[in-house]
Coordinates of C-alpha atoms in Angstrom, one line a residue:
M392 CA -10.9 -64.2 17.3
K393 CA -7.9 -65.2 15.3
T394 CA -10.0 -65.4 12.2
T395 CA -11.3 -61.9 12.7
L396 CA -7.8 -60.6 13.1
R397 CA -6.6 -62.3 10.0
I398 CA -9.5 -60.8 8.0
K399 CA -8.6 -57.3 9.2
L400 CA -5.0 -57.8 8.3
L401 CA -6.0 -59.0 4.9
Y402 CA -8.2 -56.0 4.3
L403 CA -5.4 -53.7 5.4
T404 CA -2.8 -55.4 3.2
L405 CA -5.1 -55.2 0.2
F406 CA -5.8 -51.5 0.9
L407 CA -2.1 -50.6 1.1
L408 CA -1.4 -52.5 -2.1
L409 CA -4.2 -50.7 -3.9
L410 CA -2.8 -47.4 -2.7
N411 CA 0.6 -48.2 -4.0
A412 CA -0.7 -49.4 -7.3
C413 CA -2.8 -46.3 -7.9
A414 CA 0.1 -43.9 -7.2
T415 CA 0.6 -41.5 -10.0
T416 CA 2.3 -38.2 -10.4
P417 CA 0.2 -35.8 -12.5
S418 CA 2.0 -33.5 -14.9
A419 CA 1.5 -29.8 -15.0
K420 CA -1.2 -28.4 -17.3
T421 CA 0.5 -27.3 -20.5
S422 CA -0.8 -25.9 -23.7
N423 CA -1.2 -27.7 -27.0
R424 CA 0.0 -24.6 -28.7
E425 CA 3.0 -22.3 -28.2
L426 CA 2.0 -19.0 -26.5
L427 CA 4.6 -16.4 -27.4
W428 CA 5.0 -12.7 -27.0
P429 CA 5.5 -11.0 -29.3
P430 CA 4.0 -13.6 -31.7
L431 CA 6.0 -15.1 -34.5
P432 CA 7.5 -14.1 -36.9
L433 CA 8.6 -11.3 -34.6
E434 CA 11.5 -12.1 -32.3
T435 CA 10.0 -13.9 -29.3
R436 CA 10.9 -12.7 -25.8
I437 CA 8.3 -14.3 -23.5
Q438 CA 7.0 -17.9 -23.6
W439 CA 4.1 -19.4 -21.6
V440 CA 5.2 -22.5 -19.7
M441 CA 2.5 -23.9 -17.5
E442 CA -0.3 -23.1 -14.9
L443 CA -0.2 -24.3 -11.3
N444 CA -3.4 -24.9 -9.3
D445 CA -1.9 -27.1 -6.6
Y446 CA 1.3 -29.1 -5.8
Q447 CA 0.6 -31.9 -8.2
D448 CA 0.9 -29.5 -11.1
V449 CA 4.6 -29.1 -10.3
G450 CA 5.1 -32.8 -10.5
I451 CA 5.0 -33.6 -6.8
G452 CA 3.4 -37.0 -6.1
K453 CA 1.8 -38.2 -3.0
G454 CA 4.0 -40.4 -0.8
F455 CA 2.8 -43.8 0.4
W456 CA 2.2 -42.8 4.0
Q457 CA 0.7 -39.5 2.9
R458 CA -2.0 -41.5 1.1
V459 CA -2.5 -43.7 4.1
G460 CA -2.9 -40.6 6.3
E461 CA -5.4 -39.0 3.9
F462 CA -7.4 -42.2 3.9
V463 CA -7.6 -42.2 7.7
F464 CA -7.8 -38.5 8.5
G465 CA -9.1 -37.0 5.3
E466 CA -7.4 -35.2 2.4
E467 CA -5.7 -31.9 3.1
E468 CA -6.9 -28.9 1.1
S469 CA -4.1 -28.1 -1.3
R470 CA -5.6 -26.1 -4.1
I471 CA -4.7 -22.4 -4.4
R472 CA -7.6 -20.2 -3.5
K473 CA -6.4 -16.5 -3.7
P474 CA -2.7 -16.2 -4.4
Y475 CA -0.8 -13.0 -4.0
G476 CA 2.9 -13.3 -3.0
V477 CA 5.0 -15.8 -4.9
Y478 CA 8.7 -16.8 -4.5
H479 CA 11.0 -19.5 -5.9
D480 CA 14.4 -20.3 -4.3
D481 CA 17.6 -22.0 -5.4
H482 CA 16.5 -25.3 -3.8
D483 CA 13.7 -25.6 -6.3
R484 CA 11.0 -24.7 -3.8
L485 CA 8.0 -22.7 -4.8
F486 CA 6.2 -20.6 -2.2
V487 CA 2.7 -19.3 -2.9
V488 CA 1.2 -16.9 -0.4
D489 CA -2.5 -17.8 -0.4
V490 CA -4.5 -14.9 1.1
G491 CA -7.8 -16.8 0.6
A492 CA -6.6 -19.8 2.7
S493 CA -4.4 -17.7 5.1
L494 CA -1.4 -19.9 4.6
I495 CA 1.7 -20.4 2.4
H496 CA 1.9 -23.4 0.1
V497 CA 5.4 -24.9 0.0
M498 CA 6.1 -27.0 -3.1
D499 CA 9.5 -28.6 -2.8
R500 CA 10.4 -30.3 -6.1
E501 CA 13.9 -31.2 -4.9
K502 CA 12.5 -33.4 -2.1
N503 CA 9.2 -34.2 -3.9
E504 CA 7.3 -32.8 -0.9
Y505 CA 4.4 -30.5 -0.3
Y506 CA 3.3 -28.8 3.0
T507 CA 1.9 -25.6 4.3
I508 CA 3.0 -22.8 6.6
G509 CA 0.1 -21.6 8.8
D510 CA -3.1 -23.4 9.8
H511 CA -6.3 -21.6 8.7
K512 CA -8.3 -23.7 11.2
K513 CA -6.2 -22.3 14.0
N514 CA -5.9 -18.8 12.5
T515 CA -2.1 -19.0 12.7
L516 CA -1.9 -16.3 10.0
R517 CA -4.6 -13.7 9.3
T518 CA -3.7 -11.9 6.1
P519 CA -0.4 -13.2 4.7
I520 CA 0.8 -11.1 1.7
A521 CA 4.4 -11.7 0.7
V522 CA 7.5 -13.8 1.4
T523 CA 11.2 -13.7 0.9
E524 CA 14.3 -15.8 2.0
D525 CA 17.8 -15.3 3.3
E526 CA 20.9 -17.5 2.6
K527 CA 20.4 -19.6 5.7
E528 CA 17.0 -21.1 4.7
N529 CA 15.0 -18.7 6.8
L530 CA 11.7 -17.5 5.2
Y531 CA 10.3 -14.1 6.1
L532 CA 6.6 -13.4 5.6
T533 CA 4.3 -10.4 6.2
D534 CA 0.9 -10.6 7.8
A535 CA -1.0 -7.4 7.0
G536 CA -3.9 -8.4 9.3
T537 CA -1.8 -8.6 12.5
G538 CA 1.0 -6.2 11.6
V539 CA 3.5 -9.0 12.3
I540 CA 6.5 -10.2 10.3
Y541 CA 7.3 -13.9 10.8
R542 CA 10.4 -15.9 10.3
Y543 CA 10.1 -19.5 9.3
D544 CA 13.0 -21.9 9.7
L545 CA 12.8 -24.2 6.7
V546 CA 15.1 -26.8 8.2
K547 CA 13.4 -27.1 11.7
R548 CA 10.0 -26.0 10.3
E549 CA 9.4 -23.6 13.1
L550 CA 7.3 -20.4 12.7
K551 CA 8.2 -17.5 15.1
Q552 CA 7.6 -13.8 15.2
F553 CA 10.5 -11.8 13.8
G554 CA 11.3 -9.1 16.3
S555 CA 9.0 -7.8 19.1
F556 CA 7.5 -4.9 17.0
K557 CA 4.4 -4.6 15.0
L558 CA 3.9 -2.5 11.8
E559 CA 0.7 -0.8 10.7
R560 CA 0.1 -2.9 7.5
P561 CA 3.2 -4.8 6.3
T562 CA 2.7 -6.0 2.7
G563 CA 5.7 -6.3 0.3
I564 CA 9.0 -7.8 1.6
A565 CA 12.4 -8.4 0.0
Y566 CA 15.8 -9.5 1.3
N567 CA 18.9 -7.8 0.1
R568 CA 21.8 -10.2 -0.3
V569 CA 24.2 -7.4 -0.9
N570 CA 23.9 -5.7 2.5
K571 CA 22.0 -8.5 4.4
L572 CA 19.1 -6.2 5.2
L573 CA 15.3 -6.9 5.1
Y574 CA 13.0 -4.4 3.4
V575 CA 9.3 -4.2 4.3
A576 CA 6.6 -2.0 2.8
D577 CA 4.5 -0.6 5.6
T578 CA 1.7 0.5 3.3
A579 CA -0.5 2.3 5.9
V580 CA 2.3 4.7 6.9
H581 CA 3.6 5.2 3.3
Q582 CA 7.2 4.0 4.1
V583 CA 9.6 1.2 3.6
V584 CA 11.1 0.0 6.9
V585 CA 14.5 -1.6 6.8
F586 CA 15.6 -4.2 9.4
S587 CA 18.8 -6.2 10.1
L588 CA 18.4 -9.9 10.5
D589 CA 18.5 -9.6 14.3
G590 CA 15.2 -7.8 14.1
M591 CA 16.5 -4.3 14.7
E592 CA 15.2 -1.4 12.7
R593 CA 17.9 0.3 10.7
M594 CA 16.2 3.0 8.7
R595 CA 13.0 4.1 7.0
I596 CA 12.6 5.2 3.4
G597 CA 10.0 7.7 2.2
S598 CA 7.0 9.6 3.6
R599 CA 3.5 10.3 2.3
G600 CA 3.4 12.5 -0.9
E601 CA 3.7 12.7 -4.6
K602 CA 7.2 14.0 -4.9
P603 CA 10.2 11.8 -5.9
G604 CA 11.1 9.6 -3.0
Q605 CA 7.7 9.9 -1.4
F606 CA 5.0 7.3 -1.5
N607 CA 1.2 7.0 -1.7
Y608 CA 0.5 3.5 -0.4
P609 CA 3.6 1.5 -1.3
T610 CA 3.0 -2.2 -1.7
D611 CA 5.3 -4.7 -3.5
L612 CA 9.1 -4.8 -3.3
F613 CA 11.9 -6.5 -5.3
V614 CA 15.7 -6.3 -4.9
N615 CA 17.8 -6.7 -8.1
A616 CA 21.2 -8.2 -8.5
R617 CA 23.0 -4.9 -7.7
G618 CA 21.1 -4.6 -4.4
E619 CA 18.8 -1.8 -5.7
L620 CA 15.3 -1.7 -4.2
L621 CA 12.3 -1.5 -6.5
V622 CA 9.0 -0.2 -4.9
T623 CA 5.5 -0.3 -6.3
D624 CA 4.2 3.2 -5.4
A625 CA 0.7 2.1 -6.0
L626 CA -1.5 5.2 -5.9
N627 CA 1.2 7.4 -7.4
A628 CA 1.1 4.9 -10.3
R629 CA 4.9 4.4 -10.6
I630 CA 7.8 2.2 -9.7
Q631 CA 10.5 4.0 -7.6
I632 CA 14.1 2.6 -7.6
F633 CA 16.4 3.2 -4.6
S634 CA 20.0 2.4 -3.8
S635 CA 20.5 -0.1 -0.9
A636 CA 21.0 2.9 1.3
G637 CA 17.6 4.4 0.4
V638 CA 18.7 7.0 -2.1
L639 CA 16.3 7.6 -4.9
L640 CA 17.9 6.6 -8.3
R641 CA 15.0 6.9 -10.8
T642 CA 11.3 6.2 -11.4
V643 CA 9.5 4.1 -14.0
G644 CA 6.0 4.8 -15.3
T645 CA 3.2 7.3 -14.7
V646 CA -0.6 7.2 -14.6
G647 CA -2.4 6.4 -17.8
D648 CA -4.5 3.7 -19.6
A649 CA -2.2 2.9 -22.5
P650 CA 0.7 0.4 -22.7
G651 CA 3.7 1.8 -20.8
F652 CA 1.4 3.6 -18.2
F653 CA 0.0 2.4 -14.9
D654 CA -3.4 2.5 -13.3
K655 CA -3.3 -0.2 -10.6
P656 CA 0.3 -1.5 -10.5
K657 CA 1.1 -4.4 -8.1
G658 CA 3.9 -6.9 -8.2
V659 CA 7.4 -5.9 -9.6
A660 CA 10.4 -8.0 -10.5
V661 CA 13.6 -7.9 -12.6
D662 CA 15.1 -10.6 -14.9
S663 CA 18.7 -11.5 -15.4
E664 CA 19.3 -8.7 -18.0
G665 CA 17.8 -6.0 -15.8
H666 CA 14.4 -5.7 -17.5
I667 CA 11.6 -4.5 -15.1
Y668 CA 8.3 -6.4 -15.0
V669 CA 5.2 -4.9 -13.4
C670 CA 1.8 -6.5 -12.9
E671 CA -0.9 -4.0 -14.1
S672 CA -3.9 -5.5 -12.3
L673 CA -6.6 -3.3 -13.7
F674 CA -5.8 -4.3 -17.3
D675 CA -4.8 -7.9 -16.5
T676 CA -1.3 -7.7 -18.1
V677 CA 2.3 -7.7 -17.2
Q678 CA 4.4 -4.8 -18.6
I679 CA 8.1 -4.9 -19.3
F680 CA 10.5 -1.9 -19.3
D681 CA 14.2 -1.5 -19.8
E682 CA 16.4 -0.3 -17.0
K683 CA 15.9 3.3 -18.0
G684 CA 12.1 2.9 -17.8
R685 CA 11.3 2.7 -21.5
F686 CA 8.4 0.5 -22.3
L687 CA 9.3 -2.7 -24.3
L688 CA 6.5 -5.2 -24.3
N689 CA 3.5 -6.5 -22.4
F690 CA 2.1 -10.1 -22.1
G691 CA -1.3 -11.4 -20.9
T692 CA -4.8 -10.2 -21.6
T693 CA -8.1 -10.5 -19.6
G694 CA -9.4 -14.1 -19.4
S695 CA -9.0 -17.5 -17.8
E696 CA -7.3 -19.5 -20.6
E697 CA -3.6 -20.2 -20.8
G698 CA -1.6 -17.0 -20.9
E699 CA -4.7 -14.9 -19.8
L700 CA -5.0 -13.2 -16.5
R701 CA -7.5 -11.9 -14.0
M702 CA -5.9 -9.4 -11.6
P703 CA -2.3 -10.4 -11.7
S704 CA -0.8 -9.5 -8.3
G705 CA 2.5 -10.9 -7.1
I706 CA 5.4 -11.7 -9.5
F707 CA 8.8 -13.3 -9.0
I708 CA 11.6 -14.1 -11.5
D709 CA 14.1 -16.8 -10.5
S710 CA 17.8 -17.2 -11.5
N711 CA 16.8 -19.1 -14.6
D712 CA 14.5 -16.4 -15.8
Y713 CA 11.3 -18.3 -15.1
I714 CA 8.5 -15.8 -14.4
Y715 CA 5.9 -16.7 -11.7
V716 CA 2.8 -14.6 -11.8
A717 CA 0.1 -14.9 -9.1
D718 CA -3.1 -14.9 -11.2
T719 CA -5.3 -14.0 -8.3
Y720 CA -8.9 -14.2 -9.5
N721 CA -8.1 -17.3 -11.6
K722 CA -6.9 -19.0 -8.4
R723 CA -3.6 -20.1 -9.9
V724 CA 0.0 -19.3 -10.6
Q725 CA 1.1 -19.0 -14.2
V726 CA 4.7 -19.6 -15.2
F727 CA 6.3 -17.9 -18.2
K728 CA 9.9 -17.8 -19.4
Y729 CA 12.1 -14.9 -20.5
L730 CA 13.9 -15.9 -23.7
N731 CA 17.3 -14.3 -24.3
H732 CA 19.1 -14.5 -27.6
K733 CA 20.6 -17.9 -26.9
S734 CA 17.3 -19.5 -25.8
T735 CA 15.4 -18.2 -28.8
K736 CA 17.6 -20.2 -31.2
G737 CA 15.5 -22.9 -32.9
I738 CA 12.2 -21.1 -32.6
K739 CA 10.8 -20.7 -36.1
A740 CA 7.5 -19.7 -37.6
E741 CA 5.4 -22.6 -38.9

């Protein structure tokens, strides 16, 4: 009996040592060549950085006990299936809303940790679309399939319904740090609904139509540094920009199939200098406009190589001007960088 116990302990010790010896942290997939837009010798403004297929691509390694758990219970599915919403916060956490897996991937580089929100086996979420965050480490996410907005406490790791209401089809969501309000696109009723953080509805923006200030299936949202709200007015093929109080300020774009026009616009975001980025999903590119709506540049073409896209959907730009694009049909997130005049110094043509 003692001999059998000793053998089992020996095998367990050897197994644990083997796991520890084999521990590696894969690096993100990067290109052997610089991908720049516009190409050199023109003055570069956008640079491709990396592609992300799962948490290991951001440099997060598996912890010792995680590897033991996977050996005992099986490895957790962590690859991105069908990304849409994407968000990166000031704690170096990347959130990828995976419609295909009905969950949110959380990649925390500050803590070297990966986990998910929602359990597709238990149908916790049905059709998650987008995510945003307030200053108190509360995450807010939309579930278009159930009409529910959820709040997730990132400290306690608790998922609860936000408010007692249900919307028709909530999609885009954005938190406004200027007035502390939460904006949600209710696509099916052609409005943006505004809530305070106690779950009370404060106002509604828009109605169905084609006139300025009206919507035809609004989807994605973004709030810029001034607290202005950008709305992708999808079937009107334009971006509408409102004050934090819901007053229309201006529109960007119109329908067309040439650069500077829209056919199937989706995600929208703004960089540190106020440039407006819009995912044009039909033509697999991201278009950039100045604050007045003048077309400047586009990056990305149809394909599956680095810097190529297949139905770009969500987009987010963090405080360091890294651009995260949900490359939906390629089952990945691609990361680009906006290069201002300071960051372009030293880039020279070969």
